[in-house]
XYZ file of C-alpha atoms in Angstrom:
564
model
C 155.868 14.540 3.973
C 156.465 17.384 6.089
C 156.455 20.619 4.728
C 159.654 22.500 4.290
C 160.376 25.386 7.200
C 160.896 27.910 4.127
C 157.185 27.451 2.971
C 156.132 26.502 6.176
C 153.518 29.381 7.674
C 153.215 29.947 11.587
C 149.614 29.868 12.289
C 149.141 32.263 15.181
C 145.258 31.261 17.598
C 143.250 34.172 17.052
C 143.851 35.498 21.001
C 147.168 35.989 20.250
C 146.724 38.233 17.127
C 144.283 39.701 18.816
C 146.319 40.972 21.680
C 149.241 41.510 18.552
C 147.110 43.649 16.614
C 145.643 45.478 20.362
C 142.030 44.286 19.935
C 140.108 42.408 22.358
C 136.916 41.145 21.206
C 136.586 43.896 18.914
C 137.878 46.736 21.195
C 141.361 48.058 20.627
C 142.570 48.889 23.939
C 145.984 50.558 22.183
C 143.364 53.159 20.967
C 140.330 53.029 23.174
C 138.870 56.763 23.105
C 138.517 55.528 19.226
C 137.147 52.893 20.081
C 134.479 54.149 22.553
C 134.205 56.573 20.021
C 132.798 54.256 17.263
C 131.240 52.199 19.698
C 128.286 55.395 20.476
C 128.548 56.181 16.953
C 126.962 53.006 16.055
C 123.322 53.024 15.454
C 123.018 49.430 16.414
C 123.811 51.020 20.695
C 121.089 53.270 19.947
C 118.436 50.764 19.054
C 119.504 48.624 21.711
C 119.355 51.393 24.318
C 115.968 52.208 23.270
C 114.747 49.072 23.268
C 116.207 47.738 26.713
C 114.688 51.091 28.199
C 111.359 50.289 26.574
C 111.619 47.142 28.438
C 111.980 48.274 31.694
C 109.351 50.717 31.064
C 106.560 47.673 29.870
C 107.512 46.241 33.101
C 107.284 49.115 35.460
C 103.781 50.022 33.696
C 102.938 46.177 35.126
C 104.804 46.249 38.725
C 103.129 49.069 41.094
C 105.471 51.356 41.911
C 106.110 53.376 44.962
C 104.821 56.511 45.299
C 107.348 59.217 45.069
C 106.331 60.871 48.719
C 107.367 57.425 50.589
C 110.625 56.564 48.484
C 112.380 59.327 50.399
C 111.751 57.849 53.740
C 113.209 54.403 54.381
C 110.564 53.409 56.803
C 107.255 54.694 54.763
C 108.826 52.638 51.901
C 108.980 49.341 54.032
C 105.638 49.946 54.984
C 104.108 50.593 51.676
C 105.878 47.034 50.222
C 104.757 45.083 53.923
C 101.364 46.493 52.867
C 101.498 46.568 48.555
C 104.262 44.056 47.388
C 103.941 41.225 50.044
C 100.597 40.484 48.984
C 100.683 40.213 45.533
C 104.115 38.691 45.453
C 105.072 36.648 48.082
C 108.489 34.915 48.423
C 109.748 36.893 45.263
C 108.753 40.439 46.969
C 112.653 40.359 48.416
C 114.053 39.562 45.188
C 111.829 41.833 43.282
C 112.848 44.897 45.827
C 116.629 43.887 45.630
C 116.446 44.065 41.859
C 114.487 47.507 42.539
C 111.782 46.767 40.348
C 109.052 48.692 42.895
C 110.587 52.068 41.855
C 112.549 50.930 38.583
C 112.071 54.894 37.287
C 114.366 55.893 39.748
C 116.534 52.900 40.047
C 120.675 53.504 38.760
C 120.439 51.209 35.923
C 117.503 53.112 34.496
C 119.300 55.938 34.636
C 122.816 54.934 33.722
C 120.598 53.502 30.661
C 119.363 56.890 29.752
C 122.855 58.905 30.471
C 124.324 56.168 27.739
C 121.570 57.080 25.323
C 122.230 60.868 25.565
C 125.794 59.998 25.085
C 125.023 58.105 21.695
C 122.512 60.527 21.017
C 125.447 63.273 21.413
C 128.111 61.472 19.779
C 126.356 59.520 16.900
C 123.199 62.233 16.187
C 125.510 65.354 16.755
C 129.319 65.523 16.920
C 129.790 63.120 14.038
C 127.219 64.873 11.166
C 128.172 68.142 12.716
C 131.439 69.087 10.431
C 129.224 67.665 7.200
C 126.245 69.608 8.259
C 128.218 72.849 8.841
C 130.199 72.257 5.467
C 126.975 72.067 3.648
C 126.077 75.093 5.553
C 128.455 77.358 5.330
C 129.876 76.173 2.170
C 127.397 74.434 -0.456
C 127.743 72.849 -4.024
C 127.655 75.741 -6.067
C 127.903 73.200 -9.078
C 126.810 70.390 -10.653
C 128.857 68.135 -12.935
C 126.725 68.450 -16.240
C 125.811 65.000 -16.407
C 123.669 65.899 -13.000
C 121.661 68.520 -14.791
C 120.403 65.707 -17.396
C 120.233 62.613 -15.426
C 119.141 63.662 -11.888
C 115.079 62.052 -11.334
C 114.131 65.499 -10.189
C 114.616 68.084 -13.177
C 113.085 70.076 -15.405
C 114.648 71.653 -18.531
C 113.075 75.046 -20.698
C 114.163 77.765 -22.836
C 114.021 81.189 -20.819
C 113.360 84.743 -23.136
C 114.146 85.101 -26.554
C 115.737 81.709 -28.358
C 118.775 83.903 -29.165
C 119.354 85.328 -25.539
C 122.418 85.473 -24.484
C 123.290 83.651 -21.398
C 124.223 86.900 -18.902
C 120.617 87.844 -19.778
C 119.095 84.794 -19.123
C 121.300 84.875 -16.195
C 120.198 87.916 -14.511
C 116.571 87.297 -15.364
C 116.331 83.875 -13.352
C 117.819 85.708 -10.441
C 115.325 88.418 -10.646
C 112.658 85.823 -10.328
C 114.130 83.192 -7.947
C 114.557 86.978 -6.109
C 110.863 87.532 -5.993
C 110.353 84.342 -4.148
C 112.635 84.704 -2.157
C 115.412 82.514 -2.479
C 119.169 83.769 -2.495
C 120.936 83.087 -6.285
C 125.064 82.592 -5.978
C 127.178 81.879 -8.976
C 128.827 79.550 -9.471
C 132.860 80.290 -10.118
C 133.154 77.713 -13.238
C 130.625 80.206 -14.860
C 131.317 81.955 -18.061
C 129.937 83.642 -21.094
C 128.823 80.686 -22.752
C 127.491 78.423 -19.528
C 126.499 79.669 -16.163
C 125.580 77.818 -12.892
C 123.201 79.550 -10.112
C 122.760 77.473 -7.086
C 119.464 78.922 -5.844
C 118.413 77.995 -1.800
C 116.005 78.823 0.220
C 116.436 78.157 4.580
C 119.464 76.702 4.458
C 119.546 77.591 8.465
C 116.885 75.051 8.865
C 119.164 72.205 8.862
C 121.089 73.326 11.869
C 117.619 72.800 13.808
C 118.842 69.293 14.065
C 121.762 70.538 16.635
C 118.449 72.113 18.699
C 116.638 69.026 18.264
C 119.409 66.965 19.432
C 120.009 68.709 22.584
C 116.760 69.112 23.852
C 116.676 65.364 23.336
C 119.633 65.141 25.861
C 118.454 67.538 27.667
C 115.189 65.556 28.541
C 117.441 63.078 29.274
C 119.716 64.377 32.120
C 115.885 66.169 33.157
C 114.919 62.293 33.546
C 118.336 61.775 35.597
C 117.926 64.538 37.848
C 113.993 64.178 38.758
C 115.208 61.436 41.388
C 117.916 63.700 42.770
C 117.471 64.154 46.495
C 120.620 65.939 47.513
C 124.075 63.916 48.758
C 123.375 63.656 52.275
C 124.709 64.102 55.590
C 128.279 63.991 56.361
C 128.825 62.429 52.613
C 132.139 62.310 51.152
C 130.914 65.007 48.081
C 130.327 67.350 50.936
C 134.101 67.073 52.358
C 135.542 67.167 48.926
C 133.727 69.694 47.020
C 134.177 73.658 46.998
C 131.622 74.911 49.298
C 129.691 77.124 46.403
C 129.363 73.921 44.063
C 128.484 72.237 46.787
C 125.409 74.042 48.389
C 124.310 74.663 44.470
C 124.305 70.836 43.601
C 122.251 70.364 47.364
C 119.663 73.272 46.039
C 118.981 71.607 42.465
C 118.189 68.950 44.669
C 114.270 67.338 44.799
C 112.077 65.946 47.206
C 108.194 64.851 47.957
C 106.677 64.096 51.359
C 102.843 64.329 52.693
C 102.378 66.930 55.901
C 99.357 66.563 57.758
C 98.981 70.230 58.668
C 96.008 71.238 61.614
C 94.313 74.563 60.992
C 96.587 77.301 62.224
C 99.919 75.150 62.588
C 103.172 75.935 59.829
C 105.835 73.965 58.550
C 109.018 75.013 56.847
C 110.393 73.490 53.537
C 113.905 73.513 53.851
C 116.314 72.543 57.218
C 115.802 75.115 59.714
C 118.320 77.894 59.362
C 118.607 77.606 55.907
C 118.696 81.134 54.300
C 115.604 82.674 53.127
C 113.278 79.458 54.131
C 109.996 78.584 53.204
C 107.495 78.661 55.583
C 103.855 77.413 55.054
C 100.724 77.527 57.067
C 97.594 76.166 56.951
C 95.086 78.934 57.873
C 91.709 77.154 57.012
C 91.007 73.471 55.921
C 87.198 73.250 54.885
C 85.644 69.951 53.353
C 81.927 69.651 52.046
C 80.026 66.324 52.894
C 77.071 65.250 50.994
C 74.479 64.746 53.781
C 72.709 61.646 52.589
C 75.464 59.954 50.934
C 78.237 61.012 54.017
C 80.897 61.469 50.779
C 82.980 64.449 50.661
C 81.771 66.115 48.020
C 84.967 68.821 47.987
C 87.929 69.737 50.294
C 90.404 72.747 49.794
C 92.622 74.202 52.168
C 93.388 77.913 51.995
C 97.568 78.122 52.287
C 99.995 80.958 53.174
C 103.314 80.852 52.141
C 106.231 83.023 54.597
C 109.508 84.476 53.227
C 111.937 86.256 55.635
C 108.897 87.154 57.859
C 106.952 88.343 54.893
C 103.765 86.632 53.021
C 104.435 85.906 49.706
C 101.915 84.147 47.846
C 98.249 82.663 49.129
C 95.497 80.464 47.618
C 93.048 78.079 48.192
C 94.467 75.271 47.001
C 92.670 71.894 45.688
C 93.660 68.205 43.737
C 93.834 69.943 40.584
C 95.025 73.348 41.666
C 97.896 73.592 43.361
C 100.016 76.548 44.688
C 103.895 76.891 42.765
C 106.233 79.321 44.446
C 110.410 79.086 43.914
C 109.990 75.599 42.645
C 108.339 74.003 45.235
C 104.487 72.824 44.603
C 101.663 72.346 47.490
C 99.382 69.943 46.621
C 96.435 69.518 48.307
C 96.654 65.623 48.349
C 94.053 64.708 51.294
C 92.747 64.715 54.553
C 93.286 63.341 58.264
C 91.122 64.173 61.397
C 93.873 64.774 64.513
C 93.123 65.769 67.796
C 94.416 68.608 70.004
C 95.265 67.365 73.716
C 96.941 68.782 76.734
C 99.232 66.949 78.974
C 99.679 67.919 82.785
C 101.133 66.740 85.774
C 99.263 67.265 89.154
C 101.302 70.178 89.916
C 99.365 71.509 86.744
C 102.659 72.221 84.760
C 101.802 71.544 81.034
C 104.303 68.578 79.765
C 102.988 68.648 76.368
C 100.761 70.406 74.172
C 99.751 70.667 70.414
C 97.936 69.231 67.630
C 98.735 65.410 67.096
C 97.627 64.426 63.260
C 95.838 60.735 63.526
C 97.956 59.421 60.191
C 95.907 55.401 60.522
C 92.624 54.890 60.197
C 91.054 52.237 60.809
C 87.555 49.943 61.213
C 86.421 47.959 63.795
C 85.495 44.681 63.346
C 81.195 44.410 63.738
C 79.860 44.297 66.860
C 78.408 40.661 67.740
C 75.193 42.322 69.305
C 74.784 45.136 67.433
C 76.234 44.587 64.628
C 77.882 48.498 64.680
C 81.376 49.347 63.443
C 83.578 51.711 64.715
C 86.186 54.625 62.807
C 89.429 54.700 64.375
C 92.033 57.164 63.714
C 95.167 56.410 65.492
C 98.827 57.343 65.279
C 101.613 55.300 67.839
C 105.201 56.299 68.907
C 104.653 60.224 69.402
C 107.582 61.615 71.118
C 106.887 63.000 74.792
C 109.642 66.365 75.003
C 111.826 65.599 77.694
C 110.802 62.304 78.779
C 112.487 58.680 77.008
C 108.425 57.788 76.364
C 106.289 57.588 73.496
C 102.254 58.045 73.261
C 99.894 56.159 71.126
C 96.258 58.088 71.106
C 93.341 57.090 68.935
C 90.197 58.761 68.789
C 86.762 56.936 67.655
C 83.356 57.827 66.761
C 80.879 56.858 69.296
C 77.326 56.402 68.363
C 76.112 59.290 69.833
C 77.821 61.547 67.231
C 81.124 61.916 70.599
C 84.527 61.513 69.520
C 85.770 58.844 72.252
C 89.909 59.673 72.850
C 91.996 57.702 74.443
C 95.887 57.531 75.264
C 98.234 55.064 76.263
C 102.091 55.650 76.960
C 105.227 53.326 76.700
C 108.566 53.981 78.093
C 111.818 53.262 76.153
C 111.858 49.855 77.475
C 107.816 49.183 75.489
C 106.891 49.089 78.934
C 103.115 50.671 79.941
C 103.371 54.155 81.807
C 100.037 55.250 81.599
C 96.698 54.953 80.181
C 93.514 57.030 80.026
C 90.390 58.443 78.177
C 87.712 61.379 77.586
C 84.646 61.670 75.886
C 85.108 64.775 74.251
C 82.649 67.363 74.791
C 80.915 64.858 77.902
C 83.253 63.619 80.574
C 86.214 61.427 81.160
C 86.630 57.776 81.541
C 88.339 56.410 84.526
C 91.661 54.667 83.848
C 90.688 51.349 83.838
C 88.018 52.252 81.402
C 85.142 50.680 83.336
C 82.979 53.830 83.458
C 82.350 57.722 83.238
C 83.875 59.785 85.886
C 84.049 63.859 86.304
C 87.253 66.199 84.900
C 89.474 67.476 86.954
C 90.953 70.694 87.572
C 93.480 70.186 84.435
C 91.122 67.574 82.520
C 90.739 64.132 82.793
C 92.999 62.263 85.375
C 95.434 59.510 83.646
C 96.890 56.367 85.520
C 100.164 57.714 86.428
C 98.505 61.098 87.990
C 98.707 63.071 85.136
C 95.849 65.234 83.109
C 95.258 64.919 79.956
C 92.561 67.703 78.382
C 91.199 67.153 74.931
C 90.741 70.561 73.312
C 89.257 69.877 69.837
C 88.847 66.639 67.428
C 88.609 67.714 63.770
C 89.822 66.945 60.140
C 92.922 68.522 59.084
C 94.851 69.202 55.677
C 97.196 66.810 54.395
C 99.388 68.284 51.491
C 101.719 67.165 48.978
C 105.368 68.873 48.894
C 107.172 68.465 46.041
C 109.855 69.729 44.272
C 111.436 68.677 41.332
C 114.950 69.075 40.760
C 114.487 68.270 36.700
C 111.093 70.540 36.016
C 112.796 74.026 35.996
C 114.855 72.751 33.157
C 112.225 70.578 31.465
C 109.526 73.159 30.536
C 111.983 75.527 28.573
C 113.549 72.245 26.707
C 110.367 70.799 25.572
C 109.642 74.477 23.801
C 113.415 74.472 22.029
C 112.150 70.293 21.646
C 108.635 71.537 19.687
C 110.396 74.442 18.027
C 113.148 72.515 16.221
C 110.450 69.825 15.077
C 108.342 72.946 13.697
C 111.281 74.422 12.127
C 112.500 71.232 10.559
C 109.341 70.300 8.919
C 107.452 73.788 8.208
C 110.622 75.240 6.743
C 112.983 71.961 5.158
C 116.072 73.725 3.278
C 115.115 73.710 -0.582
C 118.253 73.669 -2.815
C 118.380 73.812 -6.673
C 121.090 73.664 -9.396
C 120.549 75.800 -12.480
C 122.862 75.125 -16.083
C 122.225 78.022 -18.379
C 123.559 78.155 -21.857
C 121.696 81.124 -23.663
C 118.302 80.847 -23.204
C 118.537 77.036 -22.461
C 118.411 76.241 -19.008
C 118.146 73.270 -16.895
C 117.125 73.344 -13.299
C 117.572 69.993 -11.268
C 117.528 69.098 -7.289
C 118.497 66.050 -5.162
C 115.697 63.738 -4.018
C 114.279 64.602 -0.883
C 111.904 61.993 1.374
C 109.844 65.129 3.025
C 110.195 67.915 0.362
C 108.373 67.544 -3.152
C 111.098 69.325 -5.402
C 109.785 68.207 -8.383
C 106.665 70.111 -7.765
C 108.524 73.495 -7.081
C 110.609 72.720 -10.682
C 107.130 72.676 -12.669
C 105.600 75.175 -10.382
C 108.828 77.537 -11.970
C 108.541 76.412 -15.331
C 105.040 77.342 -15.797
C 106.523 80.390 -13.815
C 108.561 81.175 -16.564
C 106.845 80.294 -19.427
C 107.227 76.396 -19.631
C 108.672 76.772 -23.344
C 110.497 73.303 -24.212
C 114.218 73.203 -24.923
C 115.220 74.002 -28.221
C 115.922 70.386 -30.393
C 119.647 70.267 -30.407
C 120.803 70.819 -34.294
C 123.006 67.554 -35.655
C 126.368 68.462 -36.569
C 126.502 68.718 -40.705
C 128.596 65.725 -41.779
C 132.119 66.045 -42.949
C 132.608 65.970 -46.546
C 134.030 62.928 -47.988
C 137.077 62.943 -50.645
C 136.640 60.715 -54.096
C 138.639 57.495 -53.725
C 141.891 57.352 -56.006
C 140.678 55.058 -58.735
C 144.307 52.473 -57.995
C 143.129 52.734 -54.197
C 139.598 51.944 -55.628
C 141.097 48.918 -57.490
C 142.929 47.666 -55.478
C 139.837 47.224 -52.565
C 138.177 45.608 -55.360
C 140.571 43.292 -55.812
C 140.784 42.508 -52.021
C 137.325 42.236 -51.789
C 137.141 39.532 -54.421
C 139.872 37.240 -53.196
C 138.252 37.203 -49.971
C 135.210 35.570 -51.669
C-alpha cells in the first residue's frame, strides 16, 4: 500500500543537505572564517600537529642530513648525496631526495607544519581563553553563593575574636591579617551588617604569564621558520613587487653558511661586494700543532681580523669551540686545507695569473706495488684562468723526501689539454713530459705550451665556517620571556579565597587547584587566627502547640476507630 503524499516524507541523500545546510564534510563554506576558526581551536589539530612533526623529526634523527654549509650551493649538495646518500640507499636515493628527506628540517612541509602549529597555538592557547582570562583578571568573583562556603572540598570554617563580635569587627580584623601577608582584601557588594564577603588574592597578574608563555612558544616557532631563510634571490618576483625598504630589510634578516678556505694573509668579504658597510675578514695567521710521534694535530686556531668601512673592528684567535660573533655573523674555525701559491707567466715574462689556490680534495694513493708507499694528494680541478676560456687542475703531493711534488695541467673550454707541467718545490722542475728533473728558468719552471709556472710556497691554510642565522637574533631574547613565564607561572600561581563572615563566624573556602595546595594555606590561617571551632548552631525552640477542642478530639477518635 503506498503511502499517502500528505504523510509521505521526502528523504533528501545526505550531499544534498549538506550543500542545503552549507557544510561540506563538516566545513561550512557559507561561514568559513568560523569554520577555520573552530577548526585551530580544536585540541585534536594540536595533537596531531605535534605528533606528525615528531614524526618527521624520528626520521630525520635516522636519515643523515646535509650539512647546512652545502645546502646553499646546488652543486656541493649533489656532491655530498653522489658521495653520502647513493651509498647507503641506492635506487631509492632519487625518491628519498625528491621527497626531501636529506634536509627534512628545512624542507616546506616541515615548516608549513610548524607555521600551522603556531597558528593553533595562537588561536586555541591564546585568542580564545583570552576574554575569560582577562574577565577573571580584571574583574573576579567577589562572591560565593553560600552553599559554596559549606560544600566546596577545600574549606575551613572558625570563630574569629570574641563569640559576640560583631561582623564589621571581625571584618576589619581578617583584612588586617590577610594585609600582613600580603594579599589584597575587596568586599564584596552583597555585604551587610549581618554577613560580609572578602575575596582575598594574592598574584592575580600571574595568570596573564600564559599570554608570555604562549608567544614565546610562537615565537620559537616562526625562529624555526626563518633559520632556513636565505634571502629571495636574484631577479625574483618579491624583488619587482615589493617597496624597496621592505625589501632590502626582508634580504638582511636573511641567513646563510658556507666553508672559505682562507691562505694566511688573503680576505674575504661577507656580503655582495658594494653592499653598504661590508664585512671584510682576513686571515692573518693560521698555526696548527702536530704531535711528532703520532703525526695528529694536536690543535689548530687561526688568528682573524674583521674590517668595517676601512676600520678593524673586532680580532681573536679563533678555535672549534670558540668562535668570533660580530653583527650576527659567526666565524667558525671549522678546519684545515694545505693550498699552494703559484705564478703563471708567459715567455714574454708577463704574469697571467697569480695567487693562492686552496687544494679543497684530498686524496690517497693507492700502495705502491714495489714499495709498498702511499702518497697524500691535495688537488682542486676547474680553477678559472682571468682572461682566458681555460681552466687549471693542480695537485700537489708529498714526496718521500719530505718535497711537496706540484703539478698543473690545463683544459680549454672545449676539455681539451693546453698544457701540462711540474716542480719540485724547493729542488727543481720536472720537464713536461714528466720523464725527469730539469733546471728553472728565468720565470720558473717551463710548462708545455711555453709558459712558466713558479711555485712560491706549499702550506696548510684556514678553512672557516660562516654562518649567520636569520632566526638566532630573535631566539635568545624569546627563550628568556619562554623561561620567565614558566618561572612566573609556577613560583608565583594566583591564590584566590572566598571569606563568609557572620559575627565572629567565618568560613574561608577556595576552588581546587592541580599545582597549588589551598587547603594547606586555609589551616596554615586558622591556626593563624586561633583555630577556635565554629560555634554549634542553636535549634530553633519549637512552636507551642494549642489543646485540641475536645468535639475535634472526638470526632478523630471516632475516625480513627472506623478505620479499624
Amino acid at each position: 500500500m503506498a503511502t499517502p503524499a500528505v504523510t509521505r516524507k521526502i528523504r533528501q541523500k545526505p550531499a544534498a543537505r549538506e550543500h542545503r545546510s552549507g557544510f561540506i564534510g563538516g566545513f561550512n563554506y557559507r561561514r568559513p572564517f568560523d569554520s577555520l576558526w573552530g577548526l585551530f581551536s580544536n585540541v585534536k589539530l594540536c595533537i596531531v600537529l605535534i605528533s606528525i612533526l615528531a614524526a618527521l623529526c624520528l626520521v630525520g634523527a635516522i636519515i643523515s642530513q646535509a650539512p647546512a654549509e652545502v645546502v646553499s650551493s646546488p652543486q656541493d649538495y649533489a656532491a655530498w648525496v653522489a658521495a653520502n646518500a647513493q651509498p647507503q640507499y641506492h635506487q631509492f636515493t632519487n625518491l628519498m631526495d625528491w621527497m626531501q628527506l636529506f634536509t627534512i628540517f628545512r624542507s616546506w612541509y616541515f615548516k608549513v607544519l610548524i607555521v600551522l602549529l603556531a597558528i593553533n597555538i595562537l588561536v586555541g592557547g591564546m585568542l580564545n581563553r583570552a576574554p575569560a582570562i582577562w574577565q577573571k583578571f580584571r574583574h573576579p568573583q567577589l562572591k560565593r553563593n553560600d552553599g559554596f562556603y559549606v560544600n566546596s572540598p577545600v574549606r575551613v570554617g572558625l570563630t574569629v575574636g570574641d563569640d559576640d563580635a560583631a561582623t564589621a569587627q571581625t571584618t576589619e580584623t581578617l583584612r588586617a591579617f590577610f594585609a600582613r601577608r600580603g594579599y589584597r582584601v575587596e568586599t564584596a557588594p552583597a555585604s551587610n551588617d549581618e554577613k560580609a564577603y572578602l575575596y582575598v588574592h594574592r598574584y592575580s597578574w600571574s595568570a596573564l604569564s600564559t599570554f608570555v608563555f604562549h608567544s614565546s612558544l610562537i615565537g620559537i616557532m616562526l625562529c624555526a621558520v626563518l633559520t632556513g631563510w636565505s634571502g629571495f634571490g636574484r631577479n625574483s618576483m618579491a624583488q619587482r613587487i615589493l617597496p624597496a625598504p621592505l625589501y632590502n630589510y626582508f634580504q638582511n634578516l636573511a641567513g646563510f653558511s658556507y666553508d672559505q678556505p682562507l691562505p694566511n694573509g688573503d680576505q674575504g668579504v661577507v656580503y655582495p661586494m658594494g653592499t653598504p658597510h661590508n664585512i671584510i675578514y682576513r686571515a692573518q695567521q693560521f698555526v696548527m700543532e702536530v704531535d711528532p710521534q703520532r703525526m695528529q694535530p694536536t690543535d689548530f686556531y687561526t688568528d682573524l681580523q674583521i674590517f668595517q668601512d676601512g676600520k678593524l673592528v673586532a680580532q681573536k684567535r679563533i678555535r672549534v669551540n670558540d668562535p668570533l660573533t660580530y653583527q650576527g655573523v659567526t666565524f667558525h674555525q671549522a678546519s684545515f686545507m694545505m693550498y699552494a701559491n703559484i705564478t703563471l707567466r708567459d715567455p714574454q715574462g708577463n704574469v697571467i695569473y697569480s695567487g693562492s689556490i686552496p687544494l679543497t680534495d684530498h686524496r690517497t694513493s693507492p700502495p705502491d706495488p714495489n714499495t709498498g708507499n702511499v702518497f697524500q694528494t691535495n688537488e682542486v680541478e676547474d680553477v678559472p684562468i682571468p682572461n682566458y676560456d681555460e681552466t687549471m687542475n693542480l695537485a700537489a703531493a708529498l714526496a718521500p723526501d719530505g718535497h711537496w711534488l706540484v703539478g698543473i695541467k690545463a683544459f680549454d673550454a672545449n676539455n681539451n689539454p693546453v698544457f701540462q707541467g711540474a716542480q719540485l718545490f724547493g729542488v727543481s722542475c720536472v720537464s713536461p713530459d714528466g720523464q725527469q728533473l730539469v733546471a728553472a728558468t728565468q720565470f720558473g719552471c717551463k710548462l708545455s705550451n711555453g709558459w712558466s709556472m713558479q711555485v712560491n710556497d706549499v702550506r696548510r691554510g684556514t678553512v672557516l665556517l660562516i654562518t649567520k642565522d636569520a632566526g638566532s637574533p630573535l631566539l635568545w631574547p624569546i627563550l628568556a620571556l619562554l623561561v620567565l613565564s614558566l618561572w612566573l607561572t609556577f613560583s608565583f600561581p594566583p591564590r584566590r579565597f572566598w571569606v563568609q563572615i557572620a559575627g565572629s563566624q567565618v568560613r574561608m573556602a577556595a576552588l581546587k587547584e592541580h599545582y597549588v595546595n589551598h587547603q594547606r594555606d586555609l589551616d596554615a590561617f586558622a591556626r593563624a587566627l586561633g583555630n577556635r571551632p565554629l560555634l554549634p548552631e542553636r535549634d530553633p525552640e519549637p512552636a507551642p502547640t494549642k489543646p485540641v477542642p475536645k468535639p475535634a478530639a472526638r470526632k478523630v477518635k471516632e475516625q480513627q476507630t472506623a478505620a479499624v
